[in-house]
Tab-separated table of C-alpha atoms in Angstrom:
chain	number	residue	atom	x	y	z
T	251	MET	CA	-0.034	-0.090	0.073
T	252	ASN	CA	1.080	3.370	-1.056
T	253	VAL	CA	1.627	5.721	1.483
T	254	PRO	CA	3.196	9.267	0.795
T	255	SER	CA	6.287	10.467	2.231
T	256	SER	CA	6.459	13.834	3.375
T	257	ALA	CA	8.643	14.744	0.369
T	258	THR	CA	5.370	14.150	-1.939
T	259	VAL	CA	3.275	15.996	0.312
T	260	CYS	CA	5.137	18.930	0.151
T	261	ARG	CA	5.972	18.404	-3.732
T	262	ARG	CA	1.982	18.561	-3.806
T	263	VAL	CA	0.935	21.715	-1.436
T	264	ASN	CA	4.306	23.459	-3.792
T	265	GLU	CA	2.875	23.029	-7.130
T	266	ARG	CA	-0.568	23.683	-5.973
T	267	ARG	CA	0.821	27.580	-4.451
T	268	GLY	CA	3.586	27.813	-6.989
T	269	ARG	CA	6.410	28.011	-5.173
T	270	VAL	CA	10.359	27.335	-5.522
T	271	GLY	CA	13.508	28.002	-3.646
T	272	PRO	CA	14.226	26.979	-0.046
T	273	MET	CA	10.794	27.371	1.836
T	274	ALA	CA	9.316	24.760	-1.723
T	275	GLU	CA	11.604	22.531	0.330
T	276	HIS	CA	11.004	23.056	3.637
T	277	PRO	CA	7.574	24.597	4.005
T	278	LEU	CA	7.098	24.734	7.683
T	279	LEU	CA	10.916	26.229	8.368
T	280	GLY	CA	10.777	28.271	11.091
T	281	LYS	CA	7.312	26.502	12.952
T	282	SER	CA	7.155	25.118	15.977
T	283	VAL	CA	5.433	21.928	15.756
T	284	VAL	CA	3.856	20.174	19.817
T	285	VAL	CA	3.000	16.374	18.861
T	286	THR	CA	1.064	14.872	21.831
T	287	ARG	CA	1.754	11.371	20.030
T	288	PRO	CA	2.865	8.111	22.311
T	289	GLU	CA	6.820	8.277	22.182
T	290	GLU	CA	6.988	5.209	21.089
T	291	GLN	CA	4.651	6.149	18.190
T	292	ALA	CA	5.495	9.824	17.810
T	293	GLY	CA	8.397	9.153	15.097
T	294	ALA	CA	5.874	8.707	12.079
T	295	LEU	CA	4.585	12.443	12.189
T	296	VAL	CA	8.108	13.747	13.520
T	297	GLU	CA	10.098	12.996	11.086
T	298	PRO	CA	8.318	14.071	8.372
T	299	LEU	CA	7.703	17.749	10.451
T	300	GLU	CA	11.056	18.082	10.670
T	301	ASN	CA	11.198	16.493	7.025
T	302	LEU	CA	10.172	19.929	6.365
T	303	GLY	CA	11.414	22.664	8.413
T	304	ALA	CA	9.535	22.420	11.720
T	305	GLU	CA	10.709	22.569	15.214
T	306	VAL	CA	9.221	19.525	16.858
T	307	LEU	CA	8.397	19.367	20.352
T	308	LEU	CA	7.653	16.249	21.946
T	309	VAL	CA	5.120	16.584	24.375
T	310	PRO	CA	3.458	12.807	25.152
T	311	THR	CA	0.135	12.521	26.755
T	312	ILE	CA	-0.207	8.820	26.915
T	313	ARG	CA	1.517	5.855	26.233
T	314	ILE	CA	0.426	2.390	24.752
T	315	VAL	CA	0.552	-0.734	27.284
T	316	PRO	CA	-0.323	-4.005	26.221
T	317	VAL	CA	-3.055	-6.525	28.261
T	318	PRO	CA	-1.843	-8.998	29.445
T	319	LEU	CA	-2.429	-12.322	27.735
T	320	ASN	CA	-5.640	-13.269	30.163
T	321	ASP	CA	-8.564	-16.220	29.917
T	322	GLU	CA	-11.096	-13.716	27.365
T	323	ILE	CA	-8.291	-13.281	24.913
T	324	ARG	CA	-6.535	-16.956	25.054
T	325	ALA	CA	-10.731	-17.452	24.499
T	326	ALA	CA	-11.197	-15.610	21.249
T	327	VAL	CA	-8.457	-17.115	19.161
T	328	ALA	CA	-9.094	-20.436	20.227
T	329	ARG	CA	-12.916	-19.790	18.701
T	330	LEU	CA	-11.060	-17.249	15.591
T	331	SER	CA	-12.680	-19.828	13.342
T	332	THR	CA	-16.408	-18.769	14.490
T	333	TYR	CA	-15.798	-15.131	13.326
T	334	GLN	CA	-16.623	-14.245	10.072
T	335	LEU	CA	-15.929	-10.575	10.573
T	336	VAL	CA	-12.562	-9.516	12.276
T	337	ILE	CA	-11.902	-5.185	12.774
T	338	PHE	CA	-9.112	-3.175	13.258
T	339	THR	CA	-9.048	0.190	13.970
T	340	SER	CA	-5.537	0.895	14.455
T	341	ALA	CA	-1.897	-0.181	13.957
T	342	ASN	CA	-2.042	-0.575	17.907
T	343	GLY	CA	-4.586	-2.731	17.606
T	344	VAL	CA	-2.673	-5.016	14.973
T	345	ALA	CA	0.507	-5.694	16.715
T	346	GLU	CA	-1.265	-6.638	19.894
T	347	PHE	CA	-3.177	-8.961	18.477
T	348	LEU	CA	-1.399	-10.343	16.414
T	349	ALA	CA	1.677	-11.080	19.397
T	350	CYS	CA	-1.673	-12.436	21.148
T	351	MET	CA	-1.726	-15.056	18.840
T	352	ARG	CA	1.099	-16.047	18.798
T	353	GLU	CA	1.834	-16.306	22.465
T	354	CYS	CA	-1.527	-18.663	21.871
T	355	GLY	CA	0.111	-20.823	19.028
T	356	ALA	CA	-2.241	-19.199	16.598
T	357	GLY	CA	0.093	-17.581	13.104
T	358	PRO	CA	-2.114	-14.692	10.680
T	359	ASP	CA	-3.628	-17.339	8.593
T	360	ALA	CA	-5.967	-18.052	11.842
T	361	LEU	CA	-7.287	-15.372	10.498
T	362	ALA	CA	-7.684	-16.829	7.028
T	363	GLY	CA	-11.330	-17.714	7.105
T	364	ALA	CA	-12.647	-13.924	8.152
T	365	THR	CA	-13.163	-10.772	6.342
T	366	VAL	CA	-10.646	-8.675	7.999
T	367	ALA	CA	-11.544	-4.374	7.829
T	368	ALA	CA	-9.143	-2.411	8.396
T	369	VAL	CA	-10.016	1.871	9.717
T	370	GLY	CA	-7.569	3.141	6.640
T	371	PRO	CA	-4.368	2.532	4.861
T	372	ARG	CA	-2.373	2.770	8.042
T	373	THR	CA	-4.106	-0.050	9.768
T	374	ALA	CA	-4.017	-2.223	6.158
T	375	ALA	CA	-0.679	-2.118	6.371
T	376	ALA	CA	0.227	-2.516	9.417
T	377	LEU	CA	-2.338	-6.319	8.888
T	378	ALA	CA	0.013	-6.930	5.455
T	379	ALA	CA	3.546	-6.109	7.367
T	380	HIS	CA	1.766	-9.538	9.367
T	381	GLY	CA	1.158	-11.107	6.136
T	382	VAL	CA	-2.733	-10.374	7.156
T	383	THR	CA	-4.750	-8.601	3.745
T	384	ALA	CA	-7.498	-6.325	4.595
T	385	GLY	CA	-10.627	-7.037	2.770
T	386	ILE	CA	-12.527	-3.599	3.522
T	387	VAL	CA	-10.878	-1.044	3.751
T	388	PRO	CA	-13.016	3.050	3.827
T	389	GLU	CA	-12.419	5.617	1.499
T	390	GLU	CA	-12.275	7.473	4.561
T	391	SER	CA	-10.204	6.502	7.847
T	392	VAL	CA	-12.997	6.744	10.699
T	393	ALA	CA	-15.488	4.730	12.292
T	394	GLU	CA	-18.225	5.971	10.293
T	395	GLY	CA	-16.200	5.164	7.120
T	396	LEU	CA	-16.072	1.821	8.154
T	397	LEU	CA	-19.561	1.539	8.860
T	398	ASP	CA	-20.278	3.001	5.417
T	399	ALA	CA	-17.638	0.430	3.623
T	400	LEU	CA	-19.166	-2.237	5.848
T	401	GLU	CA	-22.419	-1.783	3.945
T	402	ALA	CA	-21.369	-1.236	0.837
T	403	GLU	CA	-20.063	-4.609	1.365
T	404	GLY	CA	-23.722	-6.117	2.242
T	405	ARG	CA	-22.324	-6.100	6.181
T	406	GLY	CA	-24.748	-2.966	6.521
T	407	ARG	CA	-28.058	-2.240	7.930
T	408	PRO	CA	-31.310	-3.789	7.256
T	409	ALA	CA	-32.537	-1.627	3.942
T	410	ALA	CA	-36.155	-1.628	5.308
T	411	ALA	CA	-38.104	-2.214	9.091
T	412	GLY	CA	-38.218	-5.771	9.812
T	413	ARG	CA	-35.688	-6.676	7.560
T	414	ALA	CA	-33.842	-10.065	8.747
T	415	PRO	CA	-30.510	-9.009	10.432
T	416	VAL	CA	-26.814	-9.297	9.154
T	417	VAL	CA	-25.985	-12.508	8.290
T	418	ALA	CA	-22.358	-14.162	7.378
T	419	GLY	CA	-21.104	-14.414	4.398
T	420	SER	CA	-17.811	-13.911	1.628
T	421	ALA	CA	-15.681	-10.799	1.758
T	422	GLY	CA	-16.829	-10.814	-1.803
T	423	VAL	CA	-20.940	-10.175	-1.005
T	424	SER	CA	-21.501	-7.408	-2.582
T	425	ALA	CA	-24.051	-4.599	-1.312
T	426	SER	CA	-26.974	-5.646	-2.481
T	427	ALA	CA	-26.672	-8.439	-0.697
T	428	SER	CA	-28.437	-7.423	2.357
T	429	THR	CA	-31.426	-6.993	0.665
T	430	GLN	CA	-31.997	-11.027	0.545
T	431	PRO	CA	-33.466	-12.578	3.340
T	432	ALA	CA	-31.386	-13.963	6.244
T	433	ARG	CA	-29.790	-17.434	4.943
T	434	ALA	CA	-27.825	-17.971	7.879
T	435	THR	CA	-26.598	-17.358	11.832
T	436	PRO	CA	-26.269	-12.944	12.517
T	437	LEU	CA	-22.961	-11.860	11.790
T	438	ARG	CA	-20.313	-12.913	14.345
T	439	VAL	CA	-17.483	-10.046	14.721
T	440	LEU	CA	-14.258	-10.200	16.556
T	441	PHE	CA	-12.952	-6.481	17.754
T	442	PRO	CA	-9.507	-5.808	19.006
T	443	ARG	CA	-8.314	-2.348	20.447
T	444	ALA	CA	-8.104	-0.526	23.363
T	445	ARG	CA	-9.700	-0.816	26.710
T	446	LYS	CA	-11.263	3.202	26.147
T	447	ALA	CA	-12.601	4.081	23.075
T	448	ARG	CA	-15.519	5.219	20.500
T	449	GLU	CA	-18.402	2.689	20.722
T	450	VAL	CA	-19.622	3.920	17.948
T	451	LEU	CA	-18.984	0.750	15.544
T	452	PRO	CA	-19.773	-2.090	18.128
T	453	ASP	CA	-23.165	0.225	18.920
T	454	THR	CA	-24.066	0.037	15.272
T	455	LEU	CA	-23.030	-3.073	14.606
T	456	ARG	CA	-25.503	-4.427	17.054
T	457	GLU	CA	-28.174	-2.312	16.188
T	458	TRP	CA	-27.514	-4.136	12.899
T	459	GLY	CA	-27.881	-7.417	14.094
T	460	ALA	CA	-24.848	-8.675	14.609
T	461	THR	CA	-22.547	-10.377	17.471
T	462	VAL	CA	-20.005	-7.991	18.344
T	463	ASP	CA	-17.008	-9.215	21.003
T	464	VAL	CA	-15.461	-6.016	21.649
T	465	LEU	CA	-11.591	-7.314	23.079
T	466	PRO	CA	-9.706	-4.926	24.695
T	467	VAL	CA	-5.411	-6.037	23.714
T	468	TYR	CA	-3.762	-2.746	24.690
T	469	ASP	CA	-4.627	-0.044	27.327
T	470	THR	CA	-3.607	3.992	26.270
T	471	VAL	CA	-2.339	4.676	30.176
T	472	ALA	CA	-1.572	8.775	30.850
T	473	VAL	CA	2.457	9.943	31.740
T	474	GLU	CA	2.465	11.708	34.563
T	475	ARG	CA	3.479	14.857	33.759
T	476	LEU	CA	3.942	17.649	30.542
T	477	ALA	CA	7.487	16.730	29.301
T	478	LEU	CA	8.338	20.684	28.406
T	479	PRO	CA	6.781	24.498	30.580
T	480	PHE	CA	3.282	24.408	29.595
T	481	ALA	CA	4.423	28.199	28.360
T	482	ARG	CA	6.657	27.079	25.925
T	483	ILE	CA	3.825	24.336	24.291
T	484	ALA	CA	1.469	27.130	23.964
T	485	ALA	CA	4.530	29.351	22.521
T	486	ALA	CA	4.829	27.137	19.264
T	487	ASP	CA	2.531	27.394	16.173
T	488	TYR	CA	0.577	24.525	16.337
T	489	LEU	CA	-0.808	21.762	18.330
T	490	THR	CA	-1.593	18.447	17.121
T	491	PHE	CA	-3.612	15.536	18.556
T	492	THR	CA	-3.889	12.491	16.840
T	493	SER	CA	-6.869	10.925	18.591
T	494	ALA	CA	-9.634	11.452	21.985
T	495	SER	CA	-7.653	10.361	24.248
T	496	THR	CA	-4.534	12.824	23.373
T	497	VAL	CA	-6.617	15.570	23.598
T	498	GLU	CA	-8.284	14.334	26.942
T	499	ARG	CA	-5.096	13.884	28.559
T	500	PHE	CA	-3.208	16.610	27.574
T	501	VAL	CA	-6.122	18.626	28.687
T	502	GLU	CA	-5.686	16.959	32.326
T	503	LEU	CA	-1.868	17.941	32.516
T	504	ALA	CA	-1.896	21.459	31.244
T	505	GLU	CA	-4.453	22.121	34.054
T	506	ARG	CA	-2.376	20.654	36.580
T	507	ALA	CA	0.760	22.749	35.918
T	508	LEU	CA	-0.972	25.304	35.683
T	509	ARG	CA	-2.475	25.391	38.555
T	510	ALA	CA	1.365	24.085	40.504
T	511	ALA	CA	2.515	26.590	39.178
T	512	GLU	CA	-0.303	29.759	40.547
T	513	ARG	CA	0.697	28.103	43.767
T	514	PRO	CA	4.048	28.897	45.096
T	515	GLY	CA	5.976	26.059	46.242
T	516	VAL	CA	3.858	23.372	44.878
T	517	ALA	CA	5.613	23.337	41.484
T	518	GLY	CA	7.525	20.153	42.266
T	519	GLU	CA	4.321	18.622	43.290
T	520	ASP	CA	4.924	15.484	41.752
T	521	GLY	CA	8.739	15.054	41.342
T	522	GLY	CA	9.948	17.497	39.524
T	523	GLY	CA	9.481	17.427	35.730
T	524	ALA	CA	8.670	20.396	33.688
T	525	ALA	CA	6.690	22.250	36.118
T	526	ALA	CA	9.387	21.952	38.340
T	527	GLU	CA	11.858	23.313	35.146
T	528	GLU	CA	10.043	26.272	35.102
T	529	GLY	CA	11.178	27.637	37.823
T	530	GLU	CA	10.573	31.927	37.832
T	531	GLY	CA	9.607	31.524	34.546
T	532	ALA	CA	6.375	29.478	35.185
T	533	ALA	CA	5.212	31.360	37.845
T	534	ALA	CA	5.726	34.490	36.431
T	535	GLU	CA	3.353	33.281	33.356
T	536	ALA	CA	1.144	31.727	36.052
T	537	SER	CA	1.099	35.189	37.670
T	538	GLU	CA	-0.396	37.040	34.554
T	539	GLY	CA	-3.363	34.684	33.351
T	540	ALA	CA	-4.089	33.423	36.733
T	541	GLY	CA	-7.906	32.464	35.931
T	542	ARG	CA	-7.626	32.946	32.209
T	543	PRO	CA	-9.330	29.692	31.149
T	544	LEU	CA	-6.939	26.707	29.129
T	545	ALA	CA	-8.379	27.870	25.422
T	546	GLU	CA	-7.283	31.620	26.248
T	547	ARG	CA	-3.902	30.707	27.095
T	548	LEU	CA	-3.625	28.862	23.787
T	549	ALA	CA	-4.923	31.568	22.160
T	550	GLY	CA	-1.560	31.424	20.186
T	551	ALA	CA	-1.378	28.000	19.164
T	552	ARG	CA	-3.390	26.678	16.368
T	553	ILE	CA	-4.813	23.747	17.172
T	554	ALA	CA	-4.617	20.502	14.261
T	555	THR	CA	-5.909	17.373	14.618
T	556	ILE	CA	-5.987	14.025	12.500
T	557	GLY	CA	-10.287	13.868	11.754
T	558	PRO	CA	-13.176	14.602	13.427
T	559	ALA	CA	-13.686	12.017	15.858
T	560	THR	CA	-10.499	13.725	17.548
T	561	SER	CA	-11.700	17.416	16.358
T	562	GLU	CA	-15.148	16.580	18.456
T	563	ALA	CA	-13.255	15.869	21.622
T	564	VAL	CA	-10.914	19.033	21.095
T	565	ARG	CA	-14.157	20.644	21.178
T	566	ALA	CA	-15.692	19.442	24.058
T	567	GLN	CA	-12.842	20.330	25.809
T	568	GLY	CA	-13.693	23.632	24.898
T	569	LEU	CA	-10.529	24.586	22.407
T	570	THR	CA	-10.751	25.683	18.682
T	571	VAL	CA	-9.854	23.799	15.669
T	572	ALA	CA	-8.046	25.031	13.533
T	573	VAL	CA	-6.716	22.550	10.957
T	574	GLU	CA	-8.486	19.151	9.948
T	575	ALA	CA	-6.616	17.239	8.288
T	576	ALA	CA	-8.459	15.499	4.898
T	577	GLU	CA	-6.484	12.073	5.171
T	578	HIS	CA	-7.156	10.968	8.365
T	579	ASP	CA	-4.045	9.410	8.914
T	580	VAL	CA	-0.448	11.386	9.768
T	581	HIS	CA	0.421	12.088	6.569
T	582	GLY	CA	-2.921	14.221	5.870
T	583	LEU	CA	-1.976	15.969	9.685
T	584	VAL	CA	0.781	16.881	7.804
T	585	ALA	CA	-0.541	18.251	4.498
T	586	ALA	CA	-3.126	20.259	6.333
T	587	ILE	CA	-0.512	22.364	8.415
T	588	VAL	CA	1.748	22.607	5.097
T	589	ALA	CA	-0.635	23.795	3.752
T	590	ASP	CA	-2.424	25.355	6.832
T	591	ALA	CA	1.736	27.277	7.242
T	592	ALA	CA	1.329	28.644	3.356
T	593	SER	CA	-1.993	29.725	3.153
């Protein structure tokens, strides 16, 4: 699966803008970008941003922790042959579930009897790296896009009230298959994912008559503190978010850091770190901004998100989205930032 490089992203934007010269090669020169992804995944976003000239400030807000192999996971792997559809919505879900399969003595070919669906090209690429082909990949890399793709494959909602529930079939089922009477048991779906995630996919599939087993294979665990002083983060040109969990945790950490800085002698209450390192500068900034809402303190940074679900989480925190990726992956996010910086 072809994923555009940072050079390709840059060239496409420059062609539209008619740019030449140094700024054409480094359109983000002089721009600072905060990356809040987990440290172990940040490279996929940091590298293209740096290649385009940006100063990247790495401020992880969560980390990925595998769920230890347990009876629930073992049982799901043991009954893989009973599922007609297996859904993956992140590369993390792919990596952790395939690791669990290996621990249980099952290889990628254990998925051969099911249709495998990936939320987008990056997740499909992660599957391909393990030798698994995604039979369903939506054009729009969000849960709602995947639901549309499932409908197009005959796995969606009944077209009329009283229609038989979603039924099992092959990967090649046509869109008209959902209009046919049920010939088998309701579709059985396995959904390996994070313990905490949006429920739109499993809930909607259940409404459509499917039996859905949600299987937590990893947790998104909050980090303890911001890696950089809040004032430095707020002074950045762009603040990026790639999931709702990164948004929620960033807000918690930022508000905690500001509260600590506003109380003399408490800046290092959680063991040092960025809050303690800010010293007099943090106290001065906190004094000037005491009582100001977070949205106001971040007004100078343009918030950029990977897609609509993340944008929704940003707005739920009272913050404003300035940039949203049209293609909902890290390369789409980089392209959106480049285009915004050029406008």
